[in-house]
Amino acid sequence: MAQAFGFEYFLIIDIPTSSDKELAKLSLISSWPKTLMIEYDENRLLENSPIIAHLRASSGPVIWNTAAITGERPEDERRMARELFERHNIHHGVYFSTHRPDGSVGSVSFCGPHPLEDEARFLTLNYLASLIYDRLAHIREETQSPREALTELELEILNMTADGIPSREICEKLAFSEQVLNLRFAQILHKMGARNRMHAIKLAMKFKLI
């Protein structure tokens, strides 16, 4: 589909949090060259990515070219980022934000040597991006069970949260501070591939963990 719309590559990702450092770990599926992904992560280009910053702040699409977008990076990264993409014949691209009812947020992107200048094709891609991300999310939910990954304590935390017990009471019962509980929940979300607590509860119920 990417090639049919005049692009060379595609990349589908979950939107990174501030603690994420590697794009490869967020990629659901991609046709990026392996060397491009490796160099991107080795040079820690995710942290200051202006595109990721835009996707975190807005639900609108991002149309970019290497000259303009690399200019928004810190000075020491500008030439590095531009040369990396241009070496792989990537000069233009577009990122479409995708949002699901369960709160998960991702992006479907296309890039290559030429810009997307046709408005009708742009609107079509924007529509298809949401369908693609939603389908991939369903596939993940159907094929990934977190049962073996979660500890008894983590299952207990999920159970209490699903029962509507406030965080303060959970902390009292488990002798946790609020900070420790938040760290525990971050681990649960990571293991389950969930975007937030409600999504984690939904997945736990789907797999009959609670």
PDB file of N, CA and C in Angstrom, residues 155-174 178 181 185 197-198 201:
ATOM      1  N   LEU A 155      -1.399  -9.398  40.031  1.00  0.00           N
ATOM      2  CA  LEU A 155      -2.795  -9.803  39.821  1.00  0.00           C
ATOM      3  C   LEU A 155      -3.694  -9.271  40.933  1.00  0.00           C
ATOM      4  N   GLU A 156      -3.180  -9.246  42.156  1.00  0.00           N
ATOM      5  CA  GLU A 156      -3.950  -8.713  43.280  1.00  0.00           C
ATOM      6  C   GLU A 156      -4.218  -7.221  43.090  1.00  0.00           C
ATOM      7  N   ILE A 157      -3.198  -6.492  42.627  1.00  0.00           N
ATOM      8  CA  ILE A 157      -3.367  -5.062  42.358  1.00  0.00           C
ATOM      9  C   ILE A 157      -4.421  -4.844  41.278  1.00  0.00           C
ATOM     10  N   LEU A 158      -4.369  -5.649  40.230  1.00  0.00           N
ATOM     11  CA  LEU A 158      -5.361  -5.539  39.160  1.00  0.00           C
ATOM     12  C   LEU A 158      -6.763  -5.833  39.671  1.00  0.00           C
ATOM     13  N   ASN A 159      -6.891  -6.882  40.479  1.00  0.00           N
ATOM     14  CA  ASN A 159      -8.190  -7.248  41.024  1.00  0.00           C
ATOM     15  C   ASN A 159      -8.785  -6.116  41.845  1.00  0.00           C
ATOM     16  N   MET A 160      -7.981  -5.541  42.728  1.00  0.00           N
ATOM     17  CA  MET A 160      -8.481  -4.470  43.584  1.00  0.00           C
ATOM     18  C   MET A 160      -8.855  -3.231  42.774  1.00  0.00           C
ATOM     19  N   THR A 161      -8.043  -2.940  41.756  1.00  0.00           N
ATOM     20  CA  THR A 161      -8.344  -1.793  40.899  1.00  0.00           C
ATOM     21  C   THR A 161      -9.634  -2.019  40.125  1.00  0.00           C
ATOM     22  N   ALA A 162      -9.810  -3.234  39.606  1.00  0.00           N
ATOM     23  CA  ALA A 162     -11.032  -3.566  38.874  1.00  0.00           C
ATOM     24  C   ALA A 162     -12.260  -3.490  39.769  1.00  0.00           C
ATOM     25  N   ASP A 163     -12.086  -3.762  41.060  1.00  0.00           N
ATOM     26  CA  ASP A 163     -13.195  -3.683  42.015  1.00  0.00           C
ATOM     27  C   ASP A 163     -13.509  -2.257  42.431  1.00  0.00           C
ATOM     28  N   GLY A 164     -12.754  -1.303  41.921  1.00  0.00           N
ATOM     29  CA  GLY A 164     -13.020   0.095  42.224  1.00  0.00           C
ATOM     30  C   GLY A 164     -12.414   0.581  43.529  1.00  0.00           C
ATOM     31  N   ILE A 165     -11.493  -0.177  44.090  1.00  0.00           N
ATOM     32  CA  ILE A 165     -10.858   0.236  45.343  1.00  0.00           C
ATOM     33  C   ILE A 165      -9.896   1.388  45.047  1.00  0.00           C
ATOM     34  N   PRO A 166     -10.010   2.500  45.764  1.00  0.00           N
ATOM     35  CA  PRO A 166      -9.139   3.653  45.500  1.00  0.00           C
ATOM     36  C   PRO A 166      -7.672   3.318  45.747  1.00  0.00           C
ATOM     37  N   SER A 167      -6.802   4.028  45.056  1.00  0.00           N
ATOM     38  CA  SER A 167      -5.361   3.802  45.184  1.00  0.00           C
ATOM     39  C   SER A 167      -4.901   3.929  46.630  1.00  0.00           C
ATOM     40  N   ARG A 168      -5.461   4.880  47.369  1.00  0.00           N
ATOM     41  CA  ARG A 168      -5.064   5.083  48.762  1.00  0.00           C
ATOM     42  C   ARG A 168      -5.310   3.834  49.592  1.00  0.00           C
ATOM     43  N   GLU A 169      -6.461   3.185  49.378  1.00  0.00           N
ATOM     44  CA  GLU A 169      -6.780   1.978  50.126  1.00  0.00           C
ATOM     45  C   GLU A 169      -5.913   0.796  49.692  1.00  0.00           C
ATOM     46  N   ILE A 170      -5.605   0.726  48.404  1.00  0.00           N
ATOM     47  CA  ILE A 170      -4.713  -0.334  47.922  1.00  0.00           C
ATOM     48  C   ILE A 170      -3.345  -0.183  48.585  1.00  0.00           C
ATOM     49  N   CYS A 171      -2.867   1.053  48.668  1.00  0.00           N
ATOM     50  CA  CYS A 171      -1.569   1.313  49.299  1.00  0.00           C
ATOM     51  C   CYS A 171      -1.578   0.898  50.770  1.00  0.00           C
ATOM     52  N   GLU A 172      -2.670   1.186  51.456  1.00  0.00           N
ATOM     53  CA  GLU A 172      -2.769   0.816  52.871  1.00  0.00           C
ATOM     54  C   GLU A 172      -2.768  -0.701  53.038  1.00  0.00           C
ATOM     55  N   LYS A 173      -3.512  -1.383  52.176  1.00  0.00           N
ATOM     56  CA  LYS A 173      -3.620  -2.840  52.283  1.00  0.00           C
ATOM     57  C   LYS A 173      -2.285  -3.532  51.998  1.00  0.00           C
ATOM     58  N   LEU A 174      -1.536  -3.002  51.045  1.00  0.00           N
ATOM     59  CA  LEU A 174      -0.288  -3.633  50.632  1.00  0.00           C
ATOM     60  C   LEU A 174       0.945  -3.002  51.280  1.00  0.00           C
ATOM     61  N   GLU A 178       2.308   5.650  47.518  1.00  0.00           N
ATOM     62  CA  GLU A 178       1.667   5.925  46.229  1.00  0.00           C
ATOM     63  C   GLU A 178       2.674   5.777  45.092  1.00  0.00           C
ATOM     64  N   LEU A 181       3.209   2.086  44.290  1.00  0.00           N
ATOM     65  CA  LEU A 181       2.056   1.546  43.567  1.00  0.00           C
ATOM     66  C   LEU A 181       2.102   1.966  42.098  1.00  0.00           C
ATOM     67  N   PHE A 185       2.287  -0.460  38.856  1.00  0.00           N
ATOM     68  CA  PHE A 185       1.334  -0.409  37.755  1.00  0.00           C
ATOM     69  C   PHE A 185       2.045  -0.174  36.429  1.00  0.00           C
ATOM     70  N   ARG A 197      -4.520   2.080  32.801  1.00  0.00           N
ATOM     71  CA  ARG A 197      -5.051   1.114  33.768  1.00  0.00           C
ATOM     72  C   ARG A 197      -6.359   0.482  33.306  1.00  0.00           C
ATOM     73  N   MET A 198      -7.214   1.277  32.691  1.00  0.00           N
ATOM     74  CA  MET A 198      -8.485   0.722  32.211  1.00  0.00           C
ATOM     75  C   MET A 198      -8.249  -0.305  31.110  1.00  0.00           C
ATOM     76  N   ILE A 201      -7.120  -3.532  32.759  1.00  0.00           N
ATOM     77  CA  ILE A 201      -8.246  -4.258  33.355  1.00  0.00           C
ATOM     78  C   ILE A 201      -9.052  -4.970  32.269  1.00  0.00           C
TER      79      ILE A 201
END
